[in-house]
């Protein structure tokens, strides 16, 4: 039977399991050098295949929540390091049969490797096919990092050293960290705004779970929404529309059906529900960028809002 354990107990169990594992996947919003060096020491003899997936946004490094030096060490050790901007999950998968899920990041404080460590909780998750598929979906959605990309991130951050951290953009420029192209059902809102869903409670790393968590702060919720893959994809379809008419609901449904990478593919009605949910969020959080209107009694149509350019 699974039970809650502290991060100290998690660290003790990992120290027993890691020296003999062959595969290791760690999904952690933040990563710092005390924990990555600890990891490297534990796996130096068995040399497992290691995948590390973190959030790694500009503000994370500016605040010290993550460490570029730690990521350089990991890549030099042969680890696969990937970034996923909306990540909040903390998952440790050892081989195919052991999964820990909780609040402990791969940091000195998260794993209680330093004196002033955090008090975190964790539990062992049944390594069923659904759990492993969920982990793989996170891995597939993330973007691989290279040493060259880390150098570009460092140079970018140096421009803001003397500025207020609030001036940092929420995501990296496209030339530093390109957005992944894969689109999954989990990238879309599973319900209307303001509705509490079990899926969001079970998987708080889902992008629209984060938006719901921030709904009391309109500015933050709007920023999170505009960062989602679902909204960026939708805006791209509108921008690249070459027809002489704005895109209607049915056209977007067809485009979305072809774009989703889920296997098996969702039913068309499910796609329409996801789309309707997305439109509700769009009206709430991005009405300054995209207009939803109904010409006559026809279905909802989308168009970009043109901004006026003022000349001095």
Tab-separated table of C-alpha atoms in Angstrom:
chain	number	residue	atom	x	y	z
A	1	UNK	CA	0.000	0.000	0.000
A	2	UNK	CA	1.346	3.445	-0.911
A	3	UNK	CA	1.847	6.052	1.786
A	4	UNK	CA	3.082	9.588	2.072
A	5	UNK	CA	6.787	9.969	2.776
A	6	UNK	CA	8.990	12.998	3.431
A	7	UNK	CA	11.622	14.225	1.013
A	8	UNK	CA	14.269	12.851	3.382
A	9	UNK	CA	12.747	9.383	3.022
A	10	UNK	CA	12.503	9.877	-0.738
A	11	UNK	CA	16.203	10.736	-0.876
A	12	UNK	CA	17.062	7.633	1.160
A	13	UNK	CA	15.062	5.396	-1.174
A	14	UNK	CA	16.607	6.988	-4.263
A	15	UNK	CA	20.076	6.441	-2.814
A	16	UNK	CA	19.269	2.738	-2.597
A	17	UNK	CA	17.742	2.459	-6.089
A	18	UNK	CA	19.824	4.720	-8.322
A	19	UNK	CA	23.231	2.968	-8.120
A	20	UNK	CA	21.751	-0.149	-9.782
A	21	UNK	CA	19.126	1.302	-12.155
A	22	UNK	CA	19.433	1.199	-15.946
A	23	UNK	CA	16.964	3.984	-16.811
A	24	UNK	CA	16.017	7.115	-14.932
A	25	UNK	CA	13.530	9.863	-15.780
A	26	UNK	CA	13.257	12.884	-13.497
A	27	UNK	CA	10.585	15.496	-14.146
A	28	UNK	CA	11.192	18.487	-11.920
A	29	UNK	CA	10.266	22.126	-12.397
A	30	UNK	CA	13.566	23.249	-10.860
A	31	UNK	CA	17.088	21.761	-10.738
A	32	UNK	CA	20.204	22.975	-8.925
A	33	UNK	CA	23.805	21.826	-8.636
A	34	UNK	CA	23.756	20.248	-5.154
A	35	UNK	CA	21.117	17.769	-6.377
A	36	UNK	CA	22.570	17.156	-9.857
A	37	UNK	CA	26.026	16.471	-8.360
A	38	UNK	CA	24.402	14.104	-5.865
A	39	UNK	CA	22.709	12.384	-8.791
A	40	UNK	CA	25.953	12.162	-10.762
A	41	UNK	CA	27.764	10.582	-7.804
A	42	UNK	CA	25.050	7.935	-7.326
A	43	UNK	CA	25.012	6.937	-11.004
A	44	UNK	CA	28.728	7.174	-11.794
A	45	UNK	CA	29.286	3.395	-11.696
A	46	UNK	CA	26.155	1.977	-13.361
A	47	UNK	CA	25.891	4.812	-15.940
A	48	UNK	CA	22.104	4.574	-16.596
A	49	UNK	CA	20.210	6.326	-19.362
A	50	UNK	CA	19.092	9.577	-17.705
A	51	UNK	CA	16.389	11.995	-18.881
A	52	UNK	CA	15.851	15.262	-17.024
A	53	UNK	CA	12.855	17.476	-17.819
A	54	UNK	CA	12.512	20.875	-16.151
A	55	UNK	CA	10.678	24.166	-16.579
A	56	UNK	CA	13.800	26.306	-17.062
A	57	UNK	CA	12.201	29.701	-17.753
A	58	UNK	CA	14.276	32.923	-17.624
A	59	UNK	CA	12.893	33.898	-14.214
A	60	UNK	CA	13.782	30.463	-12.794
A	61	UNK	CA	17.468	31.080	-13.460
A	62	UNK	CA	17.331	34.740	-12.440
A	63	UNK	CA	15.914	33.777	-9.048
A	64	UNK	CA	18.252	30.808	-8.580
A	65	UNK	CA	15.443	28.249	-8.636
A	66	UNK	CA	17.375	26.459	-11.389
A	67	UNK	CA	21.070	26.580	-12.250
A	68	UNK	CA	22.603	26.749	-15.730
A	69	UNK	CA	25.849	25.275	-14.385
A	70	UNK	CA	23.928	22.254	-13.132
A	71	UNK	CA	22.409	21.695	-16.567
A	72	UNK	CA	25.829	22.010	-18.228
A	73	UNK	CA	27.180	19.345	-15.877
A	74	UNK	CA	24.257	17.048	-16.722
A	75	UNK	CA	24.678	17.409	-20.481
A	76	UNK	CA	28.431	16.792	-20.138
A	77	UNK	CA	27.577	13.639	-18.177
A	78	UNK	CA	25.594	12.381	-21.167
A	79	UNK	CA	22.145	13.068	-19.713
A	80	UNK	CA	19.283	14.143	-21.947
A	81	UNK	CA	18.059	17.514	-20.634
A	82	UNK	CA	14.743	18.943	-21.867
A	83	UNK	CA	12.643	22.037	-21.145
A	84	UNK	CA	8.868	22.396	-20.860
A	85	UNK	CA	7.753	25.926	-20.021
A	86	UNK	CA	4.487	25.050	-18.233
A	87	UNK	CA	5.965	22.238	-16.131
A	88	UNK	CA	5.174	22.010	-12.417
A	89	UNK	CA	5.240	18.247	-11.884
A	90	UNK	CA	7.841	16.464	-9.763
A	91	UNK	CA	8.158	12.820	-10.800
A	92	UNK	CA	10.982	10.285	-10.348
A	93	UNK	CA	10.740	7.156	-12.508
A	94	UNK	CA	13.360	4.469	-11.885
A	95	UNK	CA	13.415	1.773	-14.562
A	96	UNK	CA	9.897	0.578	-15.435
A	97	UNK	CA	8.522	-0.401	-12.054
A	98	UNK	CA	9.149	2.445	-9.592
A	99	UNK	CA	7.596	5.911	-9.742
A	100	UNK	CA	7.591	8.600	-7.053
A	101	UNK	CA	5.345	11.650	-7.360
A	102	UNK	CA	5.147	14.591	-4.997
A	103	UNK	CA	6.396	18.104	-4.308
A	104	UNK	CA	10.176	17.549	-4.150
A	105	UNK	CA	12.205	19.224	-6.887
A	106	UNK	CA	15.638	18.013	-7.969
A	107	UNK	CA	17.291	20.690	-5.844
A	108	UNK	CA	19.318	20.774	-2.647
A	109	UNK	CA	16.335	22.065	-0.687
A	110	UNK	CA	13.799	19.866	-2.458
A	111	UNK	CA	15.613	16.643	-1.573
A	112	UNK	CA	16.822	17.902	1.840
A	113	UNK	CA	20.466	17.654	0.755
A	114	UNK	CA	21.306	20.957	2.454
A	115	UNK	CA	20.830	22.100	6.036
A	116	UNK	CA	17.933	24.464	5.312
A	117	UNK	CA	16.000	21.991	3.174
A	118	UNK	CA	12.269	22.241	2.549
A	119	UNK	CA	9.679	19.936	4.078
A	120	UNK	CA	8.186	18.115	1.088
A	121	UNK	CA	5.861	15.153	0.682
A	122	UNK	CA	5.900	12.320	-1.808
A	123	UNK	CA	4.286	8.957	-2.509
A	124	UNK	CA	5.026	5.901	-4.600
A	125	UNK	CA	2.769	5.632	-7.662
A	126	UNK	CA	1.682	2.380	-9.264
A	127	UNK	CA	3.779	1.978	-12.404
A	128	UNK	CA	0.772	1.138	-14.578
A	129	UNK	CA	0.671	1.755	-18.306
A	130	UNK	CA	-1.361	4.949	-17.820
A	131	UNK	CA	1.222	6.403	-15.427
A	132	UNK	CA	4.103	5.559	-17.744
A	133	UNK	CA	2.232	6.964	-20.745
A	134	UNK	CA	1.609	10.203	-18.844
A	135	UNK	CA	5.332	10.512	-18.146
A	136	UNK	CA	6.227	9.788	-21.776
A	137	UNK	CA	3.810	12.460	-22.950
A	138	UNK	CA	5.593	15.035	-20.788
A	139	UNK	CA	8.972	13.913	-22.136
A	140	UNK	CA	7.782	14.025	-25.749
A	141	UNK	CA	6.304	17.498	-25.309
A	142	UNK	CA	9.561	18.972	-23.985
A	143	UNK	CA	12.395	20.503	-26.025
A	144	UNK	CA	15.954	19.154	-25.978
A	145	UNK	CA	18.592	21.524	-24.585
A	146	UNK	CA	22.188	21.705	-25.812
A	147	UNK	CA	25.301	23.398	-24.462
A	148	UNK	CA	24.995	25.985	-27.218
A	149	UNK	CA	21.426	26.788	-26.145
A	150	UNK	CA	22.563	27.158	-22.531
A	151	UNK	CA	25.243	29.631	-23.665
A	152	UNK	CA	22.569	31.659	-25.461
A	153	UNK	CA	20.394	31.590	-22.347
A	154	UNK	CA	23.327	32.858	-20.269
A	155	UNK	CA	23.978	35.724	-22.679
A	156	UNK	CA	20.290	36.607	-22.736
A	157	UNK	CA	20.064	36.702	-18.935
A	158	UNK	CA	23.162	38.904	-18.672
A	159	UNK	CA	21.228	41.649	-20.456
A	160	UNK	CA	18.852	41.793	-17.463
A	161	UNK	CA	21.401	41.629	-14.628
A	162	UNK	CA	20.847	45.233	-13.564
A	163	UNK	CA	17.137	45.316	-14.396
A	164	UNK	CA	14.101	44.443	-12.308
A	165	UNK	CA	13.312	40.720	-12.530
A	166	UNK	CA	9.762	41.710	-13.447
A	167	UNK	CA	11.159	42.891	-16.787
A	168	UNK	CA	12.173	39.367	-17.751
A	169	UNK	CA	9.932	37.751	-20.391
A	170	UNK	CA	8.000	34.664	-19.234
A	171	UNK	CA	9.472	32.502	-22.018
A	172	UNK	CA	12.681	32.416	-24.038
A	173	UNK	CA	12.867	34.044	-27.481
A	174	UNK	CA	12.139	31.603	-30.303
A	175	UNK	CA	15.755	31.759	-31.518
A	176	UNK	CA	16.939	30.442	-28.136
A	177	UNK	CA	14.295	27.842	-27.320
A	178	UNK	CA	12.003	26.899	-30.223
A	179	UNK	CA	8.493	25.806	-29.333
A	180	UNK	CA	7.673	22.131	-29.805
A	181	UNK	CA	5.207	21.377	-32.581
A	182	UNK	CA	3.439	18.349	-31.078
A	183	UNK	CA	-0.093	19.031	-29.876
A	184	UNK	CA	-1.994	16.770	-27.475
A	185	UNK	CA	-5.444	16.722	-25.887
A	186	UNK	CA	-3.766	17.471	-22.543
A	187	UNK	CA	-2.610	20.819	-23.978
A	188	UNK	CA	-6.264	21.958	-24.156
A	189	UNK	CA	-8.779	22.947	-21.477
A	190	UNK	CA	-10.723	19.895	-20.366
A	191	UNK	CA	-13.603	22.028	-19.096
A	192	UNK	CA	-14.964	25.563	-19.086
A	193	UNK	CA	-13.218	28.335	-17.102
A	194	UNK	CA	-13.911	28.236	-13.387
A	195	UNK	CA	-14.927	24.563	-13.269
A	196	UNK	CA	-13.036	22.309	-10.840
A	197	UNK	CA	-11.930	19.073	-12.499
A	198	UNK	CA	-10.457	15.917	-10.987
A	199	UNK	CA	-7.940	15.793	-13.854
A	200	UNK	CA	-6.514	19.143	-12.779
A	201	UNK	CA	-6.241	18.034	-9.158
A	202	UNK	CA	-4.496	14.807	-10.141
A	203	UNK	CA	-2.210	16.503	-12.683
A	204	UNK	CA	-1.567	20.116	-11.545
A	205	UNK	CA	1.168	20.424	-14.191
A	206	UNK	CA	-1.454	20.562	-16.953
A	207	UNK	CA	-1.412	24.056	-18.499
A	208	UNK	CA	-5.069	24.800	-17.830
A	209	UNK	CA	-4.801	23.452	-14.291
A	210	UNK	CA	-2.189	26.163	-13.740
A	211	UNK	CA	-4.471	28.780	-15.269
A	212	UNK	CA	-7.320	27.736	-12.987
A	213	UNK	CA	-4.948	27.908	-10.038
A	214	UNK	CA	-4.088	31.509	-11.007
A	215	UNK	CA	-7.622	32.625	-11.949
A	216	UNK	CA	-7.826	35.124	-9.073
A	217	UNK	CA	-4.996	37.076	-10.739
A	218	UNK	CA	-6.262	38.111	-14.173
A	219	UNK	CA	-2.865	39.325	-15.414
A	220	UNK	CA	-1.070	36.094	-14.468
A	221	UNK	CA	-3.870	33.884	-15.774
A	222	UNK	CA	-3.903	35.792	-19.071
A	223	UNK	CA	-0.126	35.461	-19.391
A	224	UNK	CA	-0.308	31.721	-18.726
A	225	UNK	CA	-3.107	31.300	-21.255
A	226	UNK	CA	-1.195	33.130	-23.987
A	227	UNK	CA	1.779	30.837	-23.344
A	228	UNK	CA	-0.213	27.629	-23.842
A	229	UNK	CA	0.457	25.497	-26.887
A	230	UNK	CA	-3.283	25.424	-27.598
A	231	UNK	CA	-3.589	29.210	-27.853
A	232	UNK	CA	-0.331	29.599	-29.790
A	233	UNK	CA	-1.515	26.930	-32.244
A	234	UNK	CA	-4.907	28.617	-32.662
A	235	UNK	CA	-3.352	32.031	-33.216
A	236	UNK	CA	-0.984	30.518	-35.800
A	237	UNK	CA	-3.920	29.081	-37.775
A	238	UNK	CA	-5.585	32.505	-37.876
A	239	UNK	CA	-2.363	34.270	-38.870
A	240	UNK	CA	-1.578	31.815	-41.662
A	241	UNK	CA	-5.139	31.697	-43.043
A	242	UNK	CA	-4.875	32.410	-46.777
A	243	UNK	CA	-8.586	32.368	-47.618
A	244	UNK	CA	-10.666	35.503	-48.098
A	245	UNK	CA	-12.839	34.558	-45.113
A	246	UNK	CA	-12.063	34.359	-41.422
A	247	UNK	CA	-11.846	30.852	-39.965
A	248	UNK	CA	-15.111	29.370	-38.716
A	249	UNK	CA	-15.665	26.766	-35.999
A	250	UNK	CA	-15.848	23.849	-38.442
A	251	UNK	CA	-12.627	24.808	-40.181
A	252	UNK	CA	-10.753	25.022	-36.898
A	253	UNK	CA	-12.193	21.645	-35.852
A	254	UNK	CA	-10.865	20.047	-39.030
A	255	UNK	CA	-7.428	21.615	-38.591
A	256	UNK	CA	-7.324	20.528	-34.946
A	257	UNK	CA	-8.292	16.954	-35.810
A	258	UNK	CA	-5.287	16.753	-38.140
A	259	UNK	CA	-2.922	18.457	-35.682
A	260	UNK	CA	-3.502	16.350	-32.551
A	261	UNK	CA	-0.780	13.746	-32.036
A	262	UNK	CA	-2.679	11.552	-29.528
A	263	UNK	CA	-2.760	7.828	-30.272
A	264	UNK	CA	-5.530	6.811	-30.596
A	265	UNK	CA	-6.923	10.039	-32.016
A	266	UNK	CA	-9.830	11.562	-30.075
A	267	UNK	CA	-13.360	11.446	-31.410
A	268	UNK	CA	-14.571	14.453	-33.393
A	269	UNK	CA	-17.120	15.362	-30.711
A	270	UNK	CA	-14.341	15.414	-28.112
A	271	UNK	CA	-12.358	17.731	-30.385
A	272	UNK	CA	-15.343	20.064	-30.686
A	273	UNK	CA	-15.709	20.107	-26.893
A	274	UNK	CA	-12.016	20.962	-26.468
A	275	UNK	CA	-12.388	23.703	-29.061
A	276	UNK	CA	-15.472	25.181	-27.374
A	277	UNK	CA	-13.632	25.188	-24.037
A	278	UNK	CA	-10.678	26.932	-25.664
A	279	UNK	CA	-12.944	29.624	-27.124
A	280	UNK	CA	-14.334	30.293	-23.638
A	281	UNK	CA	-10.821	30.835	-22.296
A	282	UNK	CA	-9.951	32.950	-25.320
A	283	UNK	CA	-12.856	35.314	-24.656
A	284	UNK	CA	-11.800	35.602	-21.024
A	285	UNK	CA	-8.019	35.951	-21.340
A	286	UNK	CA	-7.111	36.976	-24.910
A	287	UNK	CA	-9.923	39.214	-26.148
A	288	UNK	CA	-7.279	41.899	-26.724
A	289	UNK	CA	-5.627	39.739	-29.407
A	290	UNK	CA	-8.347	37.597	-30.999
A	291	UNK	CA	-11.979	38.467	-31.662
A	292	UNK	CA	-14.698	35.811	-31.629
A	293	UNK	CA	-17.766	36.934	-33.566
A	294	UNK	CA	-20.841	35.467	-35.237
A	295	UNK	CA	-21.720	36.718	-38.730
A	296	UNK	CA	-25.505	36.525	-38.743
A	297	UNK	CA	-26.617	33.211	-37.238
A	298	UNK	CA	-23.605	31.272	-38.392
A	299	UNK	CA	-21.059	29.592	-36.124
A	300	UNK	CA	-18.376	31.498	-34.245
A	301	UNK	CA	-15.606	32.958	-36.402
A	302	UNK	CA	-12.131	34.129	-35.359
A	303	UNK	CA	-10.000	37.031	-36.476
A	304	UNK	CA	-6.951	38.817	-35.140
A	305	UNK	CA	-7.424	42.253	-33.647
A	306	UNK	CA	-5.340	44.786	-35.558
A	307	UNK	CA	-3.446	47.168	-33.344
A	308	UNK	CA	-3.192	50.792	-34.325
A	309	UNK	CA	0.321	52.130	-34.827
A	310	UNK	CA	0.776	55.614	-33.397
A	311	UNK	CA	3.468	57.838	-34.883
A	312	UNK	CA	5.101	60.567	-32.839
